[in-house]
Short mmCIF file of N, CA and C in Angstrom, two decimals:
data_model
loop_
_atom_site.label_atom_id
_atom_site.label_comp_id
_atom_site.label_asym_id
_atom_site.label_seq_id
_atom_site.Cartn_x
_atom_site.Cartn_y
_atom_site.Cartn_z
N UNK A 1 -9.91 -91.96 64.21
CA UNK A 1 -11.03 -92.36 63.55
C UNK A 1 -11.81 -91.11 62.98
N UNK A 2 -12.16 -90.66 62.19
CA UNK A 2 -13.18 -89.29 61.95
C UNK A 2 -14.81 -89.99 61.80
N UNK A 3 -15.53 -89.25 62.23
CA UNK A 3 -16.93 -89.72 62.28
C UNK A 3 -17.64 -89.01 61.29
N UNK A 4 -18.39 -89.59 60.30
CA UNK A 4 -18.93 -88.77 59.07
C UNK A 4 -20.25 -87.99 59.70
N UNK A 5 -19.98 -86.71 59.26
CA UNK A 5 -21.30 -85.95 59.21
C UNK A 5 -22.58 -86.52 58.67
N UNK A 6 -23.65 -86.34 59.47
CA UNK A 6 -24.95 -86.75 58.09
C UNK A 6 -25.33 -85.79 57.76
N UNK A 7 -25.79 -85.84 56.23
CA UNK A 7 -25.96 -84.57 55.51
C UNK A 7 -27.50 -84.59 55.70
N UNK A 8 -28.31 -83.40 55.89
CA UNK A 8 -29.81 -83.61 55.93
C UNK A 8 -30.11 -82.95 54.46
N UNK A 9 -30.98 -83.84 54.27
CA UNK A 9 -31.70 -83.46 52.75
C UNK A 9 -32.78 -82.56 52.94
N UNK A 10 -33.16 -82.02 51.95
CA UNK A 10 -34.50 -81.01 51.64
C UNK A 10 -35.53 -81.96 52.67
N UNK A 11 -35.65 -83.27 52.21
CA UNK A 11 -36.79 -83.80 52.80
C UNK A 11 -36.73 -83.99 54.55
N UNK A 12 -35.65 -84.07 54.74
CA UNK A 12 -35.19 -84.23 56.24
C UNK A 12 -35.78 -82.98 56.98
N UNK A 13 -35.16 -81.85 56.20
CA UNK A 13 -35.84 -80.34 57.01
C UNK A 13 -37.07 -80.04 57.07
N UNK A 14 -37.86 -80.72 56.00
CA UNK A 14 -39.13 -80.47 55.72
C UNK A 14 -39.74 -81.21 57.00
N UNK A 15 -39.49 -82.25 56.99
CA UNK A 15 -40.10 -83.08 57.84
C UNK A 15 -39.94 -82.69 59.43
N UNK A 16 -38.91 -82.20 59.90
CA UNK A 16 -38.51 -81.85 61.21
C UNK A 16 -39.09 -80.63 61.48
N UNK A 17 -39.66 -79.37 60.47
CA UNK A 17 -40.10 -78.59 60.59
C UNK A 17 -41.78 -78.59 60.51
N UNK A 18 -42.08 -79.59 60.27
CA UNK A 18 -43.68 -79.69 59.97
C UNK A 18 -44.64 -79.48 61.33
N UNK A 19 -45.47 -79.04 61.46
CA UNK A 19 -46.25 -78.83 62.47
C UNK A 19 -47.74 -79.72 62.41
N UNK A 20 -48.38 -80.04 63.52
CA UNK A 20 -49.58 -80.88 63.41
C UNK A 20 -50.48 -79.68 62.68
N UNK A 21 -51.61 -80.40 61.99
CA UNK A 21 -52.58 -79.16 61.51
C UNK A 21 -54.12 -79.80 61.42
N UNK A 22 -54.91 -78.64 61.49
CA UNK A 22 -55.86 -78.75 61.85
C UNK A 22 -56.95 -78.40 60.49
N UNK A 23 -57.40 -79.50 60.08
CA UNK A 23 -58.21 -79.36 58.72
C UNK A 23 -59.56 -78.63 58.74
N UNK A 24 -60.06 -77.63 58.45
CA UNK A 24 -61.62 -77.39 58.87
C UNK A 24 -62.39 -77.73 57.19
N UNK A 25 -63.67 -78.37 57.42
CA UNK A 25 -64.27 -79.06 56.32
C UNK A 25 -65.23 -77.46 56.18
N UNK A 26 -65.73 -76.89 56.95
CA UNK A 26 -66.86 -75.80 56.76
C UNK A 26 -66.64 -75.16 58.02
N UNK A 27 -67.19 -73.85 57.78
CA UNK A 27 -67.50 -72.80 59.12
C UNK A 27 -69.15 -72.21 58.78
N UNK A 28 -69.41 -71.88 59.94
CA UNK A 28 -70.81 -71.48 60.02
C UNK A 28 -70.32 -69.80 60.85
N UNK A 29 -70.74 -68.71 60.50
CA UNK A 29 -70.64 -67.45 61.04
C UNK A 29 -71.59 -66.69 61.40
N UNK A 30 -72.03 -66.53 62.43
CA UNK A 30 -73.15 -65.29 62.89
C UNK A 30 -72.59 -64.12 63.71
N UNK A 31 -73.35 -63.30 63.47
CA UNK A 31 -73.10 -61.81 64.26
C UNK A 31 -73.78 -61.70 65.25
N UNK A 32 -73.19 -61.39 66.51
CA UNK A 32 -73.43 -61.37 67.79
C UNK A 32 -73.80 -59.99 68.03
N UNK A 33 -72.94 -58.80 67.86
CA UNK A 33 -73.39 -57.46 68.50
C UNK A 33 -72.49 -56.69 67.66
N UNK A 34 -72.97 -55.58 67.51
CA UNK A 34 -72.66 -54.53 66.74
C UNK A 34 -72.56 -52.99 67.41
N UNK A 35 -71.46 -52.35 67.97
CA UNK A 35 -72.06 -51.35 68.65
C UNK A 35 -71.26 -49.89 68.26
N UNK A 36 -71.91 -48.87 68.24
CA UNK A 36 -71.60 -47.62 67.66
C UNK A 36 -71.76 -46.50 68.59
N UNK A 37 -71.09 -46.25 69.26
CA UNK A 37 -70.93 -45.31 70.35
C UNK A 37 -70.50 -43.82 70.02
N UNK A 38 -71.39 -42.40 70.13
CA UNK A 38 -70.88 -41.31 69.86
C UNK A 38 -70.15 -40.54 70.88
N UNK A 39 -69.21 -39.95 70.83
CA UNK A 39 -68.55 -39.53 72.11
C UNK A 39 -68.51 -37.87 71.74
N UNK A 40 -67.83 -37.16 72.69
CA UNK A 40 -67.72 -35.86 72.48
C UNK A 40 -66.45 -35.53 71.67
N UNK A 41 -66.42 -34.44 70.91
CA UNK A 41 -65.25 -34.33 70.45
C UNK A 41 -64.19 -33.67 71.33
N UNK A 42 -63.06 -33.92 70.93
CA UNK A 42 -61.82 -33.93 71.54
C UNK A 42 -60.63 -32.84 71.01
N UNK A 43 -60.52 -31.63 71.75
CA UNK A 43 -59.69 -30.55 71.01
C UNK A 43 -58.43 -30.82 70.90
N UNK A 44 -58.20 -31.84 71.17
CA UNK A 44 -56.39 -32.33 71.14
C UNK A 44 -55.78 -32.03 69.54
N UNK A 45 -54.99 -31.49 69.45
CA UNK A 45 -54.10 -31.71 68.21
C UNK A 45 -54.01 -32.99 67.59
N UNK A 46 -53.54 -33.68 68.26
CA UNK A 46 -53.35 -35.35 67.96
C UNK A 46 -54.44 -36.21 68.46
N UNK A 47 -55.02 -36.93 67.43
CA UNK A 47 -55.80 -38.09 67.95
C UNK A 47 -55.42 -39.33 67.39
N UNK A 48 -54.91 -40.47 67.96
CA UNK A 48 -54.65 -41.62 67.11
C UNK A 48 -55.80 -42.72 67.17
N UNK A 49 -55.91 -43.24 66.23
CA UNK A 49 -56.62 -44.51 65.91
C UNK A 49 -56.21 -45.57 66.27
N UNK A 50 -57.39 -46.49 67.18
CA UNK A 50 -56.48 -47.79 67.33
C UNK A 50 -57.73 -49.12 66.98
N UNK A 51 -57.45 -49.68 66.29
CA UNK A 51 -57.73 -51.05 65.75
C UNK A 51 -57.58 -52.03 66.43
N UNK A 52 -58.29 -52.82 67.28
CA UNK A 52 -57.66 -54.21 67.86
C UNK A 52 -58.70 -55.27 67.54
N UNK A 53 -57.93 -56.49 67.59
CA UNK A 53 -58.78 -57.70 67.50
C UNK A 53 -58.43 -58.88 68.60
N UNK A 54 -59.48 -59.36 68.73
CA UNK A 54 -59.29 -60.66 69.80
C UNK A 54 -60.07 -61.91 69.37
N UNK A 55 -59.50 -62.43 69.84
CA UNK A 55 -60.29 -64.15 69.48
C UNK A 55 -60.21 -64.85 70.61
N UNK A 56 -61.09 -65.59 71.12
CA UNK A 56 -61.14 -66.69 71.95
C UNK A 56 -61.75 -67.81 71.62
N UNK A 57 -61.42 -68.98 72.11
CA UNK A 57 -62.06 -70.12 72.18
C UNK A 57 -63.14 -70.24 73.14
N UNK A 58 -64.27 -70.64 72.46
CA UNK A 58 -65.77 -70.88 73.45
C UNK A 58 -65.73 -72.12 73.58
N UNK A 59 -65.77 -73.20 72.84
CA UNK A 59 -65.89 -74.54 72.77
C UNK A 59 -65.41 -75.41 71.94
N UNK A 60 -65.03 -76.70 72.50
CA UNK A 60 -64.02 -77.18 71.54
C UNK A 60 -64.48 -78.50 72.13
N UNK A 61 -64.41 -79.25 70.99
CA UNK A 61 -64.68 -80.96 70.75
C UNK A 61 -63.91 -81.55 69.70
N UNK A 62 -63.72 -82.95 69.52
CA UNK A 62 -63.03 -83.39 68.45
C UNK A 62 -63.43 -83.17 66.93
N UNK A 63 -65.13 -82.89 66.96
CA UNK A 63 -65.46 -82.94 65.72
C UNK A 63 -65.59 -81.16 65.12
N UNK A 64 -65.69 -80.32 66.34
CA UNK A 64 -65.57 -78.95 66.09
C UNK A 64 -65.28 -78.13 66.95
N UNK A 65 -65.36 -76.67 67.05
CA UNK A 65 -64.89 -76.12 68.06
C UNK A 65 -65.54 -74.56 67.54
N UNK A 66 -65.54 -73.87 68.52
CA UNK A 66 -66.42 -72.27 68.34
C UNK A 66 -65.26 -71.33 69.04
N UNK A 67 -65.29 -70.40 68.15
CA UNK A 67 -64.58 -68.85 68.70
C UNK A 67 -65.59 -67.84 68.37
N UNK A 68 -64.98 -66.79 69.37
CA UNK A 68 -65.31 -65.60 69.44
C UNK A 68 -64.47 -64.52 68.85
N UNK A 69 -64.99 -63.76 67.79
CA UNK A 69 -63.74 -62.79 67.28
C UNK A 69 -64.68 -61.30 67.61
N UNK A 70 -63.56 -60.35 68.10
CA UNK A 70 -63.98 -59.22 68.49
C UNK A 70 -63.05 -58.23 67.79
N UNK A 71 -63.69 -57.34 66.93
CA UNK A 71 -62.90 -56.11 66.50
C UNK A 71 -63.34 -54.69 67.18
N UNK A 72 -62.34 -53.96 67.76
CA UNK A 72 -62.82 -52.71 68.27
C UNK A 72 -62.09 -51.45 67.73
N UNK A 73 -62.68 -50.49 67.55
CA UNK A 73 -61.97 -48.89 66.84
C UNK A 73 -62.16 -48.26 67.64
N UNK A 74 -61.61 -47.30 68.24
CA UNK A 74 -61.46 -46.17 69.24
C UNK A 74 -60.48 -45.08 68.96
N UNK A 75 -60.33 -44.44 69.50
CA UNK A 75 -59.61 -43.18 69.30
C UNK A 75 -59.01 -42.63 70.72
N UNK A 76 -57.60 -42.11 70.51
CA UNK A 76 -56.93 -42.00 71.94
C UNK A 76 -56.37 -40.67 71.53
N UNK A 77 -56.88 -39.61 72.49
CA UNK A 77 -57.70 -39.73 73.55
C UNK A 77 -59.28 -40.06 73.12
N UNK A 78 -59.85 -40.50 74.07
CA UNK A 78 -61.57 -40.91 73.59
C UNK A 78 -62.03 -39.68 72.92
N UNK A 79 -62.63 -39.88 71.77
CA UNK A 79 -62.94 -38.73 70.75
C UNK A 79 -64.03 -39.41 69.93
N UNK A 80 -65.04 -38.64 69.03
CA UNK A 80 -65.84 -39.06 68.07
C UNK A 80 -66.58 -40.03 68.04
N UNK A 81 -66.07 -41.34 67.76
CA UNK A 81 -66.97 -42.48 68.30
C UNK A 81 -66.09 -43.84 68.69
N UNK A 82 -66.56 -44.87 69.03
CA UNK A 82 -66.10 -45.95 69.40
C UNK A 82 -66.97 -47.20 68.50
N UNK A 83 -66.36 -47.96 68.22
CA UNK A 83 -67.02 -49.69 67.25
C UNK A 83 -66.42 -50.56 67.74
N UNK A 84 -67.34 -51.28 68.32
CA UNK A 84 -67.32 -52.72 68.68
C UNK A 84 -68.25 -53.72 67.90
N UNK A 85 -67.51 -54.57 67.20
CA UNK A 85 -68.29 -55.72 66.47
C UNK A 85 -67.71 -56.95 66.93
N UNK A 86 -68.73 -57.99 67.33
CA UNK A 86 -68.63 -59.41 67.85
C UNK A 86 -69.25 -60.25 66.87
N UNK A 87 -68.44 -61.38 66.51
CA UNK A 87 -68.99 -62.47 65.69
C UNK A 87 -68.39 -63.92 66.35
N UNK A 88 -69.50 -64.80 65.90
CA UNK A 88 -68.90 -66.00 66.66
C UNK A 88 -68.99 -66.93 65.37
N UNK A 89 -68.22 -68.03 65.56
CA UNK A 89 -67.78 -68.91 64.32
C UNK A 89 -67.83 -70.21 64.79
N UNK A 90 -68.30 -71.46 63.93
CA UNK A 90 -68.46 -72.65 64.53
C UNK A 90 -67.71 -73.30 63.22
N UNK A 91 -66.39 -73.96 63.72
CA UNK A 91 -65.55 -74.76 62.61
C UNK A 91 -65.80 -76.27 62.82
N UNK A 92 -66.34 -76.77 61.60
CA UNK A 92 -66.16 -78.31 61.73
C UNK A 92 -64.66 -78.78 61.11
N UNK A 93 -64.36 -79.91 62.01
CA UNK A 93 -62.98 -80.54 61.73
C UNK A 93 -63.04 -81.64 61.08
N UNK A 94 -62.26 -81.37 59.83
CA UNK A 94 -62.18 -83.13 58.96
C UNK A 94 -61.44 -83.66 59.86
N UNK A 95 -62.19 -84.99 60.28
CA UNK A 95 -61.73 -85.76 61.25
C UNK A 95 -60.27 -86.82 60.30
N UNK A 96 -61.05 -86.89 59.25
CA UNK A 96 -59.97 -87.90 58.58
C UNK A 96 -58.48 -87.06 58.16
N UNK A 97 -58.44 -86.17 58.14
CA UNK A 97 -57.09 -85.39 57.81
C UNK A 97 -56.77 -85.20 59.06
N UNK A 98 -57.32 -84.70 60.25
CA UNK A 98 -56.78 -84.31 61.31
C UNK A 98 -56.33 -85.02 62.49
N UNK A 99 -57.22 -86.09 62.69
CA UNK A 99 -57.34 -86.96 64.05
C UNK A 99 -55.61 -87.66 63.94
N UNK A 100 -55.14 -88.04 62.99
CA UNK A 100 -53.84 -88.94 63.30
C UNK A 100 -52.71 -87.65 63.60
N UNK A 101 -52.95 -86.16 63.38
CA UNK A 101 -51.88 -85.38 63.41
C UNK A 101 -51.36 -85.00 64.80
N UNK A 102 -52.35 -85.60 66.03
CA UNK A 102 -52.34 -85.21 67.08
C UNK A 102 -52.16 -86.41 67.96
N UNK A 103 -51.36 -86.73 69.03
CA UNK A 103 -51.18 -87.46 70.24
C UNK A 103 -52.50 -87.61 70.95
N UNK A 104 -52.77 -86.59 71.43
CA UNK A 104 -54.05 -86.37 72.09
C UNK A 104 -54.77 -85.07 71.96
N UNK A 105 -56.36 -85.24 72.58
CA UNK A 105 -57.56 -84.12 72.17
C UNK A 105 -56.93 -82.91 72.84
N UNK A 106 -56.17 -83.12 73.96
CA UNK A 106 -55.53 -82.00 74.60
C UNK A 106 -54.34 -81.48 73.43
N UNK A 107 -53.52 -81.84 73.00
CA UNK A 107 -52.71 -81.34 72.41
C UNK A 107 -53.15 -80.62 70.98
N UNK A 108 -54.39 -81.43 70.49
CA UNK A 108 -55.33 -80.77 69.21
C UNK A 108 -55.63 -79.46 69.86
N UNK A 109 -56.27 -79.30 70.79
CA UNK A 109 -57.00 -77.93 71.65
C UNK A 109 -55.99 -77.22 71.85
N UNK A 110 -54.85 -77.45 72.46
CA UNK A 110 -53.44 -76.44 72.48
C UNK A 110 -53.12 -75.91 71.08
N UNK A 111 -53.01 -76.67 70.21
CA UNK A 111 -52.83 -75.89 68.52
C UNK A 111 -53.82 -75.06 68.37
N UNK A 112 -54.96 -75.40 68.47
CA UNK A 112 -56.10 -74.54 68.31
C UNK A 112 -55.92 -72.88 68.64
N UNK A 113 -55.74 -73.61 70.06
CA UNK A 113 -55.52 -71.98 70.74
C UNK A 113 -54.29 -71.38 70.52
N UNK A 114 -53.45 -71.66 69.96
CA UNK A 114 -52.06 -70.90 69.46
C UNK A 114 -52.58 -70.40 68.17
N UNK A 115 -53.30 -70.97 67.20
CA UNK A 115 -53.83 -70.50 66.21
C UNK A 115 -55.05 -69.85 66.20
N UNK A 116 -55.46 -69.16 66.90
CA UNK A 116 -57.10 -68.53 66.87
C UNK A 116 -57.16 -67.58 65.55
N UNK A 117 -56.18 -66.80 65.50
CA UNK A 117 -56.32 -65.73 64.62
C UNK A 117 -56.15 -66.38 63.27
N UNK A 118 -55.41 -67.23 62.97
CA UNK A 118 -55.35 -67.91 61.53
C UNK A 118 -56.81 -68.31 61.22
N UNK A 119 -57.33 -69.12 62.40
CA UNK A 119 -58.63 -69.73 62.13
C UNK A 119 -59.90 -68.70 61.88
N UNK A 120 -59.65 -67.67 62.74
CA UNK A 120 -60.73 -66.51 62.32
C UNK A 120 -60.29 -65.84 60.86
N UNK A 121 -59.35 -65.81 60.35
CA UNK A 121 -58.96 -65.27 59.35
C UNK A 121 -59.72 -66.01 58.01
N UNK A 122 -59.39 -67.79 58.30
CA UNK A 122 -59.95 -68.67 57.52
C UNK A 122 -61.47 -68.58 57.29
N UNK A 123 -62.23 -67.93 58.33
CA UNK A 123 -64.01 -67.65 58.33
C UNK A 123 -64.20 -66.42 57.60
N UNK A 124 -63.01 -65.74 57.05
CA UNK A 124 -63.38 -64.33 56.34
C UNK A 124 -64.09 -63.25 57.12
N UNK A 125 -64.47 -63.49 58.66
CA UNK A 125 -64.95 -62.60 59.43
C UNK A 125 -64.35 -61.06 59.38
N UNK A 126 -62.85 -61.29 59.30
CA UNK A 126 -62.06 -59.99 59.60
C UNK A 126 -62.16 -59.03 58.21
N UNK A 127 -62.45 -59.56 57.29
CA UNK A 127 -63.15 -58.91 56.26
C UNK A 127 -64.47 -58.12 56.43
N UNK A 128 -65.15 -59.01 56.70
CA UNK A 128 -66.44 -58.53 56.66
C UNK A 128 -66.38 -57.33 57.94
N UNK A 129 -65.60 -57.73 59.03
CA UNK A 129 -65.54 -56.64 60.01
C UNK A 129 -64.94 -55.08 59.32
N UNK A 130 -64.10 -55.12 58.46
CA UNK A 130 -63.71 -54.17 58.01
C UNK A 130 -64.63 -53.29 57.10
N UNK A 131 -65.27 -54.25 55.99
CA UNK A 131 -66.62 -53.47 55.38
C UNK A 131 -67.35 -52.83 55.93
N UNK A 132 -68.31 -53.66 57.48
CA UNK A 132 -68.93 -53.00 58.41
C UNK A 132 -68.93 -51.90 58.79
N UNK A 133 -67.35 -51.93 59.29
CA UNK A 133 -66.67 -50.56 59.80
C UNK A 133 -66.50 -49.46 58.49
N UNK A 134 -66.29 -49.42 57.50
CA UNK A 134 -66.30 -49.04 56.32
C UNK A 134 -67.36 -48.11 56.47
N UNK A 135 -68.56 -48.82 56.72
CA UNK A 135 -69.94 -48.57 56.05
C UNK A 135 -70.42 -47.90 57.37
N UNK A 136 -70.08 -48.29 58.40
CA UNK A 136 -70.66 -47.29 59.63
C UNK A 136 -69.87 -45.90 59.71
N UNK A 137 -68.74 -45.78 59.62
CA UNK A 137 -67.70 -44.57 59.36
C UNK A 137 -68.08 -43.83 58.36
N UNK A 138 -69.01 -44.14 57.05
CA UNK A 138 -69.00 -43.48 56.06
C UNK A 138 -70.67 -42.59 55.98
N UNK A 139 -71.11 -43.01 57.00
CA UNK A 139 -72.27 -42.38 57.22
C UNK A 139 -72.40 -40.85 57.19
N UNK A 140 -73.43 -40.23 56.86
CA UNK A 140 -73.29 -38.83 56.56
C UNK A 140 -72.27 -37.85 56.09
N UNK A 141 -71.65 -38.49 54.94
CA UNK A 141 -70.86 -38.28 54.11
C UNK A 141 -69.24 -38.08 54.41
N UNK A 142 -69.04 -39.00 55.79
CA UNK A 142 -67.82 -39.13 56.42
C UNK A 142 -66.79 -40.14 55.38
N UNK A 143 -65.54 -39.69 55.50
CA UNK A 143 -64.56 -40.69 54.72
C UNK A 143 -64.52 -41.91 55.57
N UNK A 144 -64.89 -43.36 54.84
CA UNK A 144 -64.74 -44.55 55.65
C UNK A 144 -63.50 -44.93 55.91
N UNK A 145 -63.18 -45.32 57.28
CA UNK A 145 -62.11 -46.06 57.62
C UNK A 145 -62.28 -47.60 57.26
N UNK A 146 -61.01 -47.98 56.50
CA UNK A 146 -60.92 -49.33 56.06
C UNK A 146 -59.82 -49.94 56.77
N UNK A 147 -60.09 -50.71 57.76
CA UNK A 147 -59.30 -51.80 58.82
C UNK A 147 -58.73 -52.86 58.00
N UNK A 148 -57.59 -52.88 57.45
CA UNK A 148 -56.91 -54.10 56.92
C UNK A 148 -56.19 -54.58 57.74
N UNK A 149 -55.79 -55.77 57.71
CA UNK A 149 -54.93 -56.29 58.90
C UNK A 149 -53.50 -55.92 59.31
N UNK A 150 -53.07 -55.00 58.44
CA UNK A 150 -51.62 -54.18 58.95
C UNK A 150 -52.00 -53.54 59.88
N UNK A 151 -53.20 -52.65 59.83
CA UNK A 151 -53.23 -51.96 60.79
C UNK A 151 -54.00 -52.32 62.15
N UNK A 152 -54.34 -53.85 62.28
CA UNK A 152 -55.09 -53.92 63.27
C UNK A 152 -54.16 -54.93 64.20
N UNK A 153 -54.15 -54.18 65.67
CA UNK A 153 -53.31 -54.94 66.85
C UNK A 153 -54.14 -55.94 67.27
N UNK A 154 -53.35 -56.86 67.68
CA UNK A 154 -53.82 -58.57 68.48
C UNK A 154 -53.87 -58.15 69.81
N UNK A 155 -55.09 -58.19 70.37
CA UNK A 155 -55.39 -57.66 71.66
C UNK A 155 -55.17 -59.01 72.50
#
């Protein structure tokens, strides 16, 4: 006796690969700190630019959560200057669309922690960081450094 194999439809594949989602109603962003530290020039032949982002979850509830986003720009070996920008964001969760997507508050928090960079991008903070760094680095006729998402390391 032969068993029939069940054919998967496109709908089946979509359903099996769906992840729960957190829907955000609105976000509030505030600048926490900007630092620009001048460094002694380095006579090295090769100086590498390093741009890194880090995002941490600072507060969580079923209604909202808060994240802290940091972008740092430095040179290896240490030279010229270093810049660090820190911002905070409060994101309000749309409970009508979100709450049924998770079995528990803990599973919702885990999902948020795994997707912090996506939520940071939702707030447009990273684009503002790039603009701020370009403005700081263009002072006194220097060429501005544009920190697009392609050059940023995730710290």
